[in-house]
CSV table of C-alpha atoms in Angstrom, one decimal:
chain,number,residue,atom,x,y,z
J,1,MET,CA,0.3,0.0,-0.2
J,2,LEU,CA,2.6,2.1,1.1
J,3,ALA,CA,5.0,1.5,-2.3
J,4,GLY,CA,2.2,1.8,-4.6
J,5,SER,CA,1.7,5.8,-2.7
J,6,VAL,CA,4.3,6.8,-3.3
J,7,HIS,CA,5.8,5.1,-7.1
J,8,ALA,CA,4.9,8.0,-9.2
J,9,GLN,CA,7.0,10.3,-7.0
J,10,SER,CA,10.7,11.8,-7.8
J,11,LEU,CA,12.9,10.8,-5.1
J,12,LEU,CA,14.3,14.2,-2.9
J,13,THR,CA,17.7,13.7,-1.9
J,14,LEU,CA,19.0,15.5,1.2
J,15,GLU,CA,21.6,17.1,-1.0
J,16,ASP,CA,18.9,18.1,-3.0
J,17,ALA,CA,16.9,19.5,0.1
J,18,VAL,CA,19.8,21.6,1.4
J,19,LYS,CA,20.3,22.9,-2.6
J,20,ILE,CA,17.5,24.4,-3.0
J,21,ALA,CA,16.9,26.0,0.6
J,22,LEU,CA,20.5,27.7,0.3
J,23,GLU,CA,19.0,29.2,-3.2
J,24,ASN,CA,15.6,29.8,-2.2
J,25,ASN,CA,14.8,30.2,1.5
J,26,TYR,CA,13.4,33.7,2.1
J,27,ALA,CA,15.7,33.5,5.6
J,28,ILE,CA,19.0,33.1,3.2
J,29,ARG,CA,18.2,35.6,0.7
J,30,ILE,CA,17.6,38.1,3.2
J,31,ALA,CA,20.9,37.4,5.2
J,32,ARG,CA,22.6,37.0,2.2
J,33,ASN,CA,22.0,40.9,0.5
J,34,ASP,CA,22.8,41.9,4.6
J,35,ALA,CA,26.0,40.9,3.8
J,36,GLN,CA,26.0,42.7,0.6
J,37,VAL,CA,25.0,45.9,2.2
J,38,SER,CA,27.9,45.3,4.8
J,39,GLN,CA,30.9,44.6,1.6
J,40,THR,CA,29.8,47.7,0.2
J,41,ASN,CA,29.9,49.9,3.1
J,42,VAL,CA,33.7,49.2,2.8
J,43,ALA,CA,35.2,51.4,1.2
J,44,ILE,CA,37.8,54.5,2.1
J,45,GLY,CA,35.3,57.3,1.1
J,46,ASN,CA,33.0,55.7,3.8
J,47,ALA,CA,35.7,55.6,6.4
J,48,GLY,CA,36.4,60.2,5.4
J,49,MET,CA,39.1,59.2,3.7
J,50,LEU,CA,38.2,61.0,1.1
J,51,PRO,CA,37.6,64.7,0.2
J,52,LYS,CA,34.5,66.1,-0.1
J,53,VAL,CA,33.8,67.9,-3.6
J,54,THR,CA,30.7,70.2,-4.3
J,55,ALA,CA,29.4,72.5,-7.5
J,56,SER,CA,27.8,75.4,-6.5
J,57,PHE,CA,25.0,77.8,-8.3
J,58,THR,CA,23.3,80.6,-6.5
J,59,ASP,CA,21.1,82.9,-8.8
J,60,SER,CA,19.6,86.1,-7.4
J,61,ASN,CA,17.3,88.8,-9.0
J,62,GLY,CA,15.5,91.2,-7.6
J,63,ILE,CA,13.1,94.5,-8.8
J,64,GLN,CA,13.5,97.2,-6.2
J,65,HIS,CA,12.5,100.7,-6.0
J,66,LEU,CA,16.0,102.1,-5.4
J,67,SER,CA,17.0,105.7,-4.3
J,68,GLN,CA,20.0,106.8,-2.9
J,69,THR,CA,21.1,110.9,-1.5
J,70,ARG,CA,24.7,111.4,-2.3
J,71,ALA,CA,26.3,113.7,0.1
J,72,ASP,CA,26.0,116.5,-2.1
J,73,GLY,CA,22.6,116.6,-1.9
J,74,THR,CA,22.0,114.3,-5.0
J,75,VAL,CA,19.0,111.9,-5.4
J,76,ASN,CA,19.1,109.5,-7.8
J,77,SER,CA,15.7,107.6,-7.5
J,78,VAL,CA,14.5,104.3,-10.1
J,79,ASP,CA,11.7,102.7,-9.9
J,80,ASN,CA,11.8,98.5,-11.0
J,81,ALA,CA,15.2,99.0,-10.8
J,82,HIS,CA,16.6,95.1,-12.2
J,83,SER,CA,19.6,93.8,-9.8
J,84,SER,CA,20.9,89.9,-10.6
J,85,ASN,CA,23.6,88.0,-8.1
J,86,ILE,CA,25.5,85.1,-10.3
J,87,ASN,CA,28.3,83.2,-8.4
J,88,TYR,CA,29.0,79.4,-9.6
J,89,GLY,CA,32.2,77.5,-8.4
J,90,ALA,CA,33.8,73.8,-7.0
J,91,ASN,CA,35.1,73.6,-4.0
J,92,LEU,CA,36.7,70.9,-2.1
J,93,ASP,CA,37.2,70.3,1.4
J,94,TRP,CA,39.8,67.2,2.7
J,95,THR,CA,40.3,66.2,6.2
J,96,ILE,CA,43.5,65.0,6.5
J,97,PHE,CA,44.5,64.1,10.0
J,98,ASP,CA,41.8,63.5,12.8
J,99,GLY,CA,43.3,61.3,15.4
J,100,PHE,CA,43.9,58.2,13.4
J,101,LYS,CA,39.9,58.1,13.5
J,102,MET,CA,39.3,57.2,9.5
J,103,PHE,CA,42.0,54.2,9.7
J,104,ALA,CA,40.0,53.0,12.8
J,105,ARG,CA,36.7,53.7,11.3
J,106,TYR,CA,37.4,51.5,8.2
J,107,ASP,CA,38.8,48.4,10.1
J,108,GLN,CA,35.7,48.5,12.1
J,109,LEU,CA,33.9,48.7,8.5
J,110,LYS,CA,35.9,45.6,7.4
J,111,ALA,CA,35.3,44.1,10.6
J,112,LEU,CA,31.7,44.6,10.4
J,113,GLN,CA,31.3,43.0,6.6
J,114,GLN,CA,33.3,40.2,9.0
J,115,LEU,CA,29.9,40.5,10.9
J,116,GLY,CA,27.7,40.4,8.6
J,117,GLU,CA,29.0,37.0,6.8
J,118,SER,CA,29.4,35.3,9.9
J,119,GLN,CA,25.5,36.3,10.8
J,120,MET,CA,24.9,34.6,7.4
J,121,LYS,CA,27.1,31.5,8.4
J,122,LEU,CA,24.9,31.0,11.3
J,123,LYS,CA,21.6,31.5,9.2
J,124,ILE,CA,22.8,29.5,6.6
J,125,LEU,CA,23.9,26.6,9.3
J,126,ASP,CA,20.5,27.0,10.9
J,127,ARG,CA,18.5,26.6,8.0
J,128,ILE,CA,20.5,23.5,6.7
J,129,GLY,CA,19.9,22.3,10.5
J,130,ALA,CA,16.6,22.5,10.0
J,131,VAL,CA,16.1,20.8,6.4
J,132,ASN,CA,17.7,17.9,8.4
J,133,THR,CA,15.9,17.3,11.2
J,134,MET,CA,12.7,18.2,9.0
J,135,TYR,CA,13.8,15.6,6.3
J,136,PHE,CA,14.8,13.4,8.4
J,137,ASP,CA,11.4,13.7,10.7
J,138,LEU,CA,9.7,12.6,7.1
J,139,VAL,CA,12.5,9.3,6.9
J,140,GLN,CA,11.3,8.2,10.4
J,141,GLN,CA,7.4,8.8,10.1
J,142,GLN,CA,7.5,6.9,6.7
J,143,LEU,CA,9.1,3.6,8.4
J,144,GLN,CA,6.4,4.3,10.6
J,145,LEU,CA,4.3,4.5,8.1
J,146,SER,CA,5.6,0.7,6.7
J,147,ALA,CA,5.2,-0.9,10.4
J,148,LEU,CA,1.3,1.1,10.0
J,149,ASP,CA,0.8,-1.0,6.8
J,150,THR,CA,2.8,-4.4,7.4
J,151,ALA,CA,0.2,-4.6,10.5
J,152,LEU,CA,-2.4,-3.4,8.3
J,153,VAL,CA,-2.0,-6.2,6.4
J,154,ILE,CA,-1.5,-8.7,8.8
J,155,SER,CA,-5.0,-7.7,10.5
J,156,LYS,CA,-6.6,-8.3,7.5
J,157,GLN,CA,-5.1,-11.7,7.3
J,158,ARG,CA,-6.5,-12.1,10.8
J,159,LEU,CA,-9.8,-11.2,9.6
J,160,THR,CA,-10.7,-13.4,6.9
J,161,LEU,CA,-8.7,-16.8,9.2
J,162,ALA,CA,-11.8,-15.3,11.7
J,163,GLN,CA,-14.6,-15.5,8.8
J,164,ASN,CA,-13.3,-18.4,7.6
J,165,ARG,CA,-13.0,-20.3,10.7
J,166,PHE,CA,-16.2,-18.5,11.5
J,167,SER,CA,-18.4,-20.5,8.6
J,168,ILE,CA,-16.8,-24.3,9.3
J,169,GLY,CA,-18.0,-23.2,12.7
J,170,LYS,CA,-14.6,-23.6,14.5
J,171,ALA,CA,-14.5,-19.8,16.2
J,172,SER,CA,-17.3,-17.5,17.4
J,173,LYS,CA,-18.9,-14.7,16.4
J,174,LEU,CA,-17.0,-12.6,18.4
J,175,GLU,CA,-13.6,-13.8,17.1
J,176,VAL,CA,-14.8,-12.0,13.6
J,177,LEU,CA,-16.1,-8.7,15.4
J,178,ASN,CA,-13.1,-8.4,17.8
J,179,ALA,CA,-10.4,-9.0,14.6
J,180,GLN,CA,-12.5,-6.1,12.4
J,181,VAL,CA,-12.6,-4.1,15.6
J,182,ASP,CA,-8.9,-3.9,15.7
J,183,LEU,CA,-8.9,-3.9,11.5
J,184,ASN,CA,-10.4,-0.2,12.4
J,185,ALA,CA,-8.3,0.5,15.1
J,186,ASP,CA,-5.2,-0.4,12.8
J,187,THR,CA,-6.5,1.8,9.8
J,188,SER,CA,-7.0,4.6,11.9
J,189,ALA,CA,-3.5,5.0,13.0
J,190,LEU,CA,-2.0,4.2,9.9
J,191,LEU,CA,-4.3,7.1,8.7
J,192,LYS,CA,-3.5,9.7,11.2
J,193,GLN,CA,0.4,8.6,10.1
J,194,LYS,CA,-0.8,9.3,6.5
J,195,GLU,CA,-2.1,12.8,7.7
J,196,LEU,CA,1.0,13.8,9.4
J,197,PHE,CA,3.5,12.7,7.0
J,198,ALA,CA,1.6,14.7,4.7
J,199,GLN,CA,1.7,18.1,6.1
J,200,THR,CA,5.7,17.9,7.5
J,201,LYS,CA,5.9,17.1,3.6
J,202,THR,CA,4.1,20.2,3.2
J,203,GLN,CA,6.0,22.2,5.8
J,204,LEU,CA,9.2,20.9,4.6
J,205,ASN,CA,8.1,22.4,1.0
J,206,GLN,CA,7.4,26.1,2.8
J,207,LEU,CA,11.1,25.2,4.4
J,208,LEU,CA,12.6,24.8,1.1
J,209,ALA,CA,10.3,27.9,-0.1
J,210,ARG,CA,8.8,26.6,-3.5
J,211,ASP,CA,5.5,25.3,-4.2
J,212,ILE,CA,3.9,23.9,-1.5
J,213,THR,CA,1.9,21.2,-3.3
J,214,THR,CA,5.4,20.0,-4.4
J,215,ASP,CA,5.4,15.8,-4.0
J,216,PHE,CA,8.2,13.7,-3.5
J,217,LYS,CA,10.0,10.5,-1.7
J,218,VAL,CA,12.4,11.0,0.5
J,219,ALA,CA,15.0,8.4,1.7
J,220,GLU,CA,14.3,5.2,2.9
J,221,ASP,CA,16.1,4.7,5.6
J,222,ILE,CA,18.3,7.0,8.1
J,223,GLN,CA,22.4,6.4,8.8
J,224,VAL,CA,23.9,7.8,11.8
J,225,ASP,CA,27.5,8.3,12.4
J,226,PRO,CA,28.3,6.5,15.2
J,227,LYS,CA,31.7,8.0,15.1
J,228,LEU,CA,31.9,11.9,16.1
J,229,ASN,CA,34.8,12.6,18.2
J,230,LEU,CA,34.0,15.2,21.5
J,231,SER,CA,37.4,16.2,21.4
J,232,GLU,CA,37.3,17.0,17.5
J,233,LEU,CA,34.2,19.2,17.5
J,234,THR,CA,35.0,21.0,20.3
J,235,ALA,CA,38.3,22.0,18.5
J,236,LEU,CA,36.1,22.5,15.3
J,237,ALA,CA,33.6,24.9,17.2
J,238,GLN,CA,36.2,27.0,18.7
J,239,LYS,CA,37.6,27.9,15.4
J,240,GLN,CA,34.0,27.6,12.8
J,241,ASN,CA,31.0,28.1,15.9
J,242,PRO,CA,29.1,31.0,13.7
J,243,GLN,CA,27.9,32.0,17.2
J,244,LEU,CA,31.3,32.6,18.6
J,245,GLU,CA,32.6,34.1,15.9
J,246,SER,CA,30.1,36.5,16.0
J,247,LEU,CA,31.2,37.6,19.1
J,248,LEU,CA,35.1,37.4,18.7
J,249,ILE,CA,34.0,40.3,15.8
J,250,SER,CA,31.5,42.1,18.1
J,251,LYS,CA,34.5,42.4,20.8
J,252,LYS,CA,37.0,43.4,17.8
J,253,VAL,CA,34.4,46.4,16.4
J,254,ALA,CA,33.4,47.5,20.3
J,255,GLU,CA,37.4,47.8,20.4
J,256,LEU,CA,37.7,49.7,17.3
J,257,GLN,CA,35.3,52.2,18.3
J,258,LEU,CA,36.9,53.2,21.4
J,259,LYS,CA,39.8,53.7,19.2
J,260,GLN,CA,37.6,56.4,17.2
J,261,THR,CA,36.5,57.5,20.6
J,262,LYS,CA,39.8,58.4,21.5
J,263,ALA,CA,40.6,60.0,18.7
J,264,ASN,CA,38.0,62.4,19.5
J,265,ARG,CA,41.2,64.1,21.7
J,266,TYR,CA,43.2,64.9,19.0
J,267,PRO,CA,42.6,67.9,16.4
J,268,THR,CA,41.0,67.8,14.0
J,269,VAL,CA,43.1,69.7,10.3
J,270,LYS,CA,41.3,70.3,6.9
J,271,VAL,CA,42.3,71.9,3.8
J,272,ASN,CA,40.2,73.7,1.4
J,273,THR,CA,40.5,75.3,-2.0
J,274,GLY,CA,38.0,76.3,-4.6
J,275,TYR,CA,37.4,78.1,-7.9
J,276,ASN,CA,34.7,80.4,-7.5
J,277,PHE,CA,33.3,82.4,-10.3
J,278,SER,CA,30.5,85.4,-9.3
J,279,GLU,CA,28.6,88.2,-10.8
J,280,ALA,CA,26.8,91.4,-9.9
J,281,LYS,CA,24.1,93.9,-11.8
J,282,SER,CA,22.9,96.8,-10.4
J,283,GLU,CA,20.8,100.3,-11.8
J,284,LEU,CA,21.6,102.3,-9.2
J,285,GLY,CA,24.5,102.9,-7.5
J,286,PHE,CA,28.2,103.3,-7.5
J,287,THR,CA,29.1,100.5,-9.5
J,288,THR,CA,26.3,99.0,-11.7
J,289,GLN,CA,28.3,95.7,-12.6
J,290,SER,CA,31.2,93.9,-10.8
J,291,SER,CA,32.3,90.2,-11.5
J,292,ALA,CA,34.6,88.4,-10.3
J,293,ARG,CA,36.2,85.3,-10.6
J,294,GLY,CA,39.8,82.8,-9.1
J,295,LEU,CA,40.9,80.3,-6.7
J,296,ASN,CA,40.8,80.2,-3.0
J,297,TYR,CA,42.7,78.2,-0.9
J,298,GLY,CA,43.5,77.4,3.1
J,299,LEU,CA,43.4,75.3,6.3
J,300,SER,CA,41.5,74.7,9.4
J,301,ALA,CA,42.4,72.8,12.3
J,302,THR,CA,40.0,72.6,15.6
J,303,LEU,CA,41.1,70.9,18.7
J,304,ASN,CA,38.3,70.4,21.5
J,305,LEU,CA,39.5,71.4,24.6
J,306,PHE,CA,36.5,71.4,27.0
J,307,ASP,CA,33.0,69.6,26.0
J,308,GLY,CA,31.5,69.4,29.6
J,309,ASN,CA,33.3,65.9,30.5
J,310,SER,CA,31.0,64.1,26.9
J,311,GLN,CA,34.6,63.2,26.0
J,312,ASN,CA,35.0,61.3,29.3
J,313,ARG,CA,31.8,60.1,29.3
J,314,ASN,CA,31.9,58.8,25.7
J,315,GLU,CA,35.4,56.5,26.6
J,316,LYS,CA,34.1,55.2,29.4
J,317,ILE,CA,30.8,53.8,27.4
J,318,ALA,CA,33.6,52.9,25.0
J,319,LYS,CA,35.3,50.4,27.4
J,320,LEU,CA,32.1,49.5,29.2
J,321,THR,CA,31.3,48.2,25.8
J,322,VAL,CA,34.0,46.4,25.3
J,323,GLU,CA,33.8,44.9,28.5
J,324,ASN,CA,30.4,43.4,27.8
J,325,SER,CA,31.8,42.3,24.3
J,326,LYS,CA,34.2,40.1,26.7
J,327,LEU,CA,31.6,39.2,28.9
J,328,ALA,CA,29.5,37.8,26.3
J,329,LEU,CA,31.5,35.9,24.1
J,330,GLU,CA,33.5,34.2,27.6
J,331,GLU,CA,29.5,33.5,28.5
J,332,GLN,CA,29.4,32.0,24.8
J,333,GLN,CA,32.8,29.8,25.2
J,334,GLN,CA,31.3,28.5,28.4
J,335,ALA,CA,27.9,27.8,26.7
J,336,LEU,CA,28.8,26.6,24.2
J,337,GLN,CA,31.0,23.4,26.0
J,338,THR,CA,28.2,22.6,28.0
J,339,GLN,CA,25.5,22.5,24.2
J,340,LEU,CA,28.3,20.3,22.9
J,341,ALA,CA,29.0,17.7,26.6
J,342,LEU,CA,25.1,17.8,26.8
J,343,ALA,CA,24.5,16.7,22.2
J,344,TYR,CA,26.9,14.4,22.5
J,345,GLN,CA,25.5,12.2,25.3
J,346,THR,CA,22.2,12.4,24.3
J,347,TYR,CA,24.1,11.5,20.8
J,348,GLN,CA,25.9,8.3,22.3
J,349,THR,CA,22.5,7.1,24.6
J,350,GLN,CA,21.1,7.5,21.4
J,351,LEU,CA,23.3,5.4,19.3
J,352,GLN,CA,23.2,2.9,22.3
J,353,LEU,CA,19.2,3.0,22.1
J,354,SER,CA,19.1,2.0,18.1
J,355,GLU,CA,20.8,-0.8,18.7
J,356,LEU,CA,19.1,-2.3,21.6
J,357,GLU,CA,15.7,-1.2,19.1
J,358,GLU,CA,17.1,-2.4,16.8
J,359,LYS,CA,17.6,-5.8,18.3
J,360,ASN,CA,14.3,-5.4,19.9
J,361,VAL,CA,12.8,-4.7,16.6
J,362,GLN,CA,14.2,-8.4,15.2
J,363,ILE,CA,13.1,-10.7,17.7
J,364,ALA,CA,9.9,-8.7,17.7
J,365,GLN,CA,9.3,-9.6,14.3
J,366,GLN,CA,10.0,-13.9,15.1
J,367,ASN,CA,7.5,-13.9,17.7
J,368,LEU,CA,5.2,-12.0,15.6
J,369,ASN,CA,5.7,-14.9,12.8
J,370,ILE,CA,5.4,-17.7,15.2
J,371,THR,CA,2.7,-16.5,17.0
J,372,LEU,CA,1.1,-15.8,13.3
J,373,ASP,CA,1.5,-19.2,12.8
J,374,LYS,CA,-0.3,-20.6,15.6
J,375,PHE,CA,-2.3,-18.7,15.4
J,376,ARG,CA,-3.2,-19.7,11.6
J,377,ILE,CA,-3.7,-23.6,13.0
J,378,GLY,CA,-5.6,-22.1,16.6
J,379,THR,CA,-2.9,-23.1,19.0
J,380,ILE,CA,-3.3,-19.2,20.7
J,381,THR,CA,-5.8,-17.4,21.3
J,382,THR,CA,-6.6,-14.2,19.2
J,383,PHE,CA,-5.5,-11.9,22.6
J,384,GLU,CA,-2.1,-13.5,22.5
J,385,PHE,CA,-1.9,-12.7,18.4
J,386,ARG,CA,-2.9,-9.1,18.8
J,387,THR,CA,-0.3,-8.4,21.7
J,388,ALA,CA,2.6,-10.2,18.9
J,389,GLN,CA,1.3,-8.0,16.4
J,390,LEU,CA,0.7,-4.5,19.4
J,391,ASN,CA,4.7,-5.4,20.4
J,392,PHE,CA,6.1,-5.5,16.9
J,393,VAL,CA,4.9,-1.7,15.6
J,394,GLU,CA,5.8,-0.6,18.9
J,395,ALA,CA,9.5,-2.5,18.6
J,396,LYS,CA,9.1,-0.6,14.7
J,397,THR,CA,8.2,2.8,15.8
J,398,ARG,CA,11.0,2.8,18.9
J,399,TYR,CA,13.3,1.8,16.3
J,400,SER,CA,12.8,4.5,14.2
J,401,ASN,CA,12.6,7.2,17.0
J,402,THR,CA,15.5,6.3,18.7
J,403,LEU,CA,17.5,6.2,15.1
J,404,PHE,CA,15.9,10.0,14.7
J,405,GLN,CA,17.4,11.1,18.1
J,406,ALA,CA,20.2,10.1,16.8
J,407,LYS,CA,20.3,11.8,14.2
J,408,LEU,CA,19.1,15.1,15.6
J,409,ALA,CA,22.4,14.6,18.2
J,410,GLU,CA,24.3,14.0,15.6
J,411,ILE,CA,23.2,17.2,13.3
J,412,GLY,CA,22.8,19.0,16.5
J,413,LEU,CA,27.0,18.8,17.4
J,414,ARG,CA,27.8,19.3,13.6
J,415,GLU,CA,26.2,22.3,13.8
J,416,LEU,CA,27.4,23.5,17.0
J,417,ALA,CA,30.8,22.6,15.5
J,418,GLY,CA,30.0,24.6,12.4
J,419,ASN,CA,30.6,22.2,9.9
J,420,LEU,CA,27.0,21.2,8.8
J,421,THR,CA,26.9,20.0,5.4
J,422,PHE,CA,24.9,17.4,2.6
């Protein structure tokens, strides 16, 4: 039954699912754009190292009633006198020294780019982990479907046997009714599991940011790597864990911010130059027309002598920010070690449980086969047969669940170590 329902579906491998998520997932695409913004911001001009050049143009005009009285008593007046003043030119302003703040700012921009890349890596790892988790959840649900499907087939055989035995007078109507009730219960359990399976498929399609109605089938089993080593994972995590990496970069950003704040104690030196044109006209006055053009240049320096102790306060705040970033880094290092230790304990326990449950499945299968043979010849009760049947389903369910939990622990360990791949 199960094989027939997925026969026409295409196989979605874990590698394909991860690739689709990396290409389509909205959170990853947003993270890529954010990282691109940080990369674009890394420019010497954004750090204040380049001059600023501006062009300007001003055209002022007026119509006025003018009256002038000269020293000799002569009075001149003009109605609707036109006047105009035109100024245009280009100016350059360049900060050539600011206490090395611009260099600290440039280094900070590069650190922020690294932070953006680290955060993108964190988002990618998170999504790969989510895809892995949901994919193997589907695999273990499929294994449970297989167990329930097997139980349903056996229940149908049992009902047929009960009906045949009843027809020849070797069984009571009660045995037929009990077989029918158990068959209905198995059918109900299978339908519920199929619904959960279909819902999880829809959720995986959503995670992959593709058509949620896309049908597919998944791998048939769960392969768990039994050779993970805690010391190796810990060493990798210290180098590659994106949360740790982000906090390390954040500490560097805070230190560079402190450096920029301290730079305000030094003078700021600027050079400026420009070439400007001006032309003025007036219908009344000693000068009715004038024009000028030429180069201007200069040097300016400013030094903060007193600002109400703002400089001291800003430096103190910047130092506290650096201290907090150090504490956050140390806290994350400790938390990471704890998470790795706990996840590794879970990983080892689930590996042991999966080995035990695999043996239980073999035992339950043998017991069910023997019980089925005895039931066919009528040497055991229906209660004993049903017990063996349920034990088989439960053993298969527990085995698939322990495999899934072991795989989750493996995924968690690799994610913490920063090396979660396909």
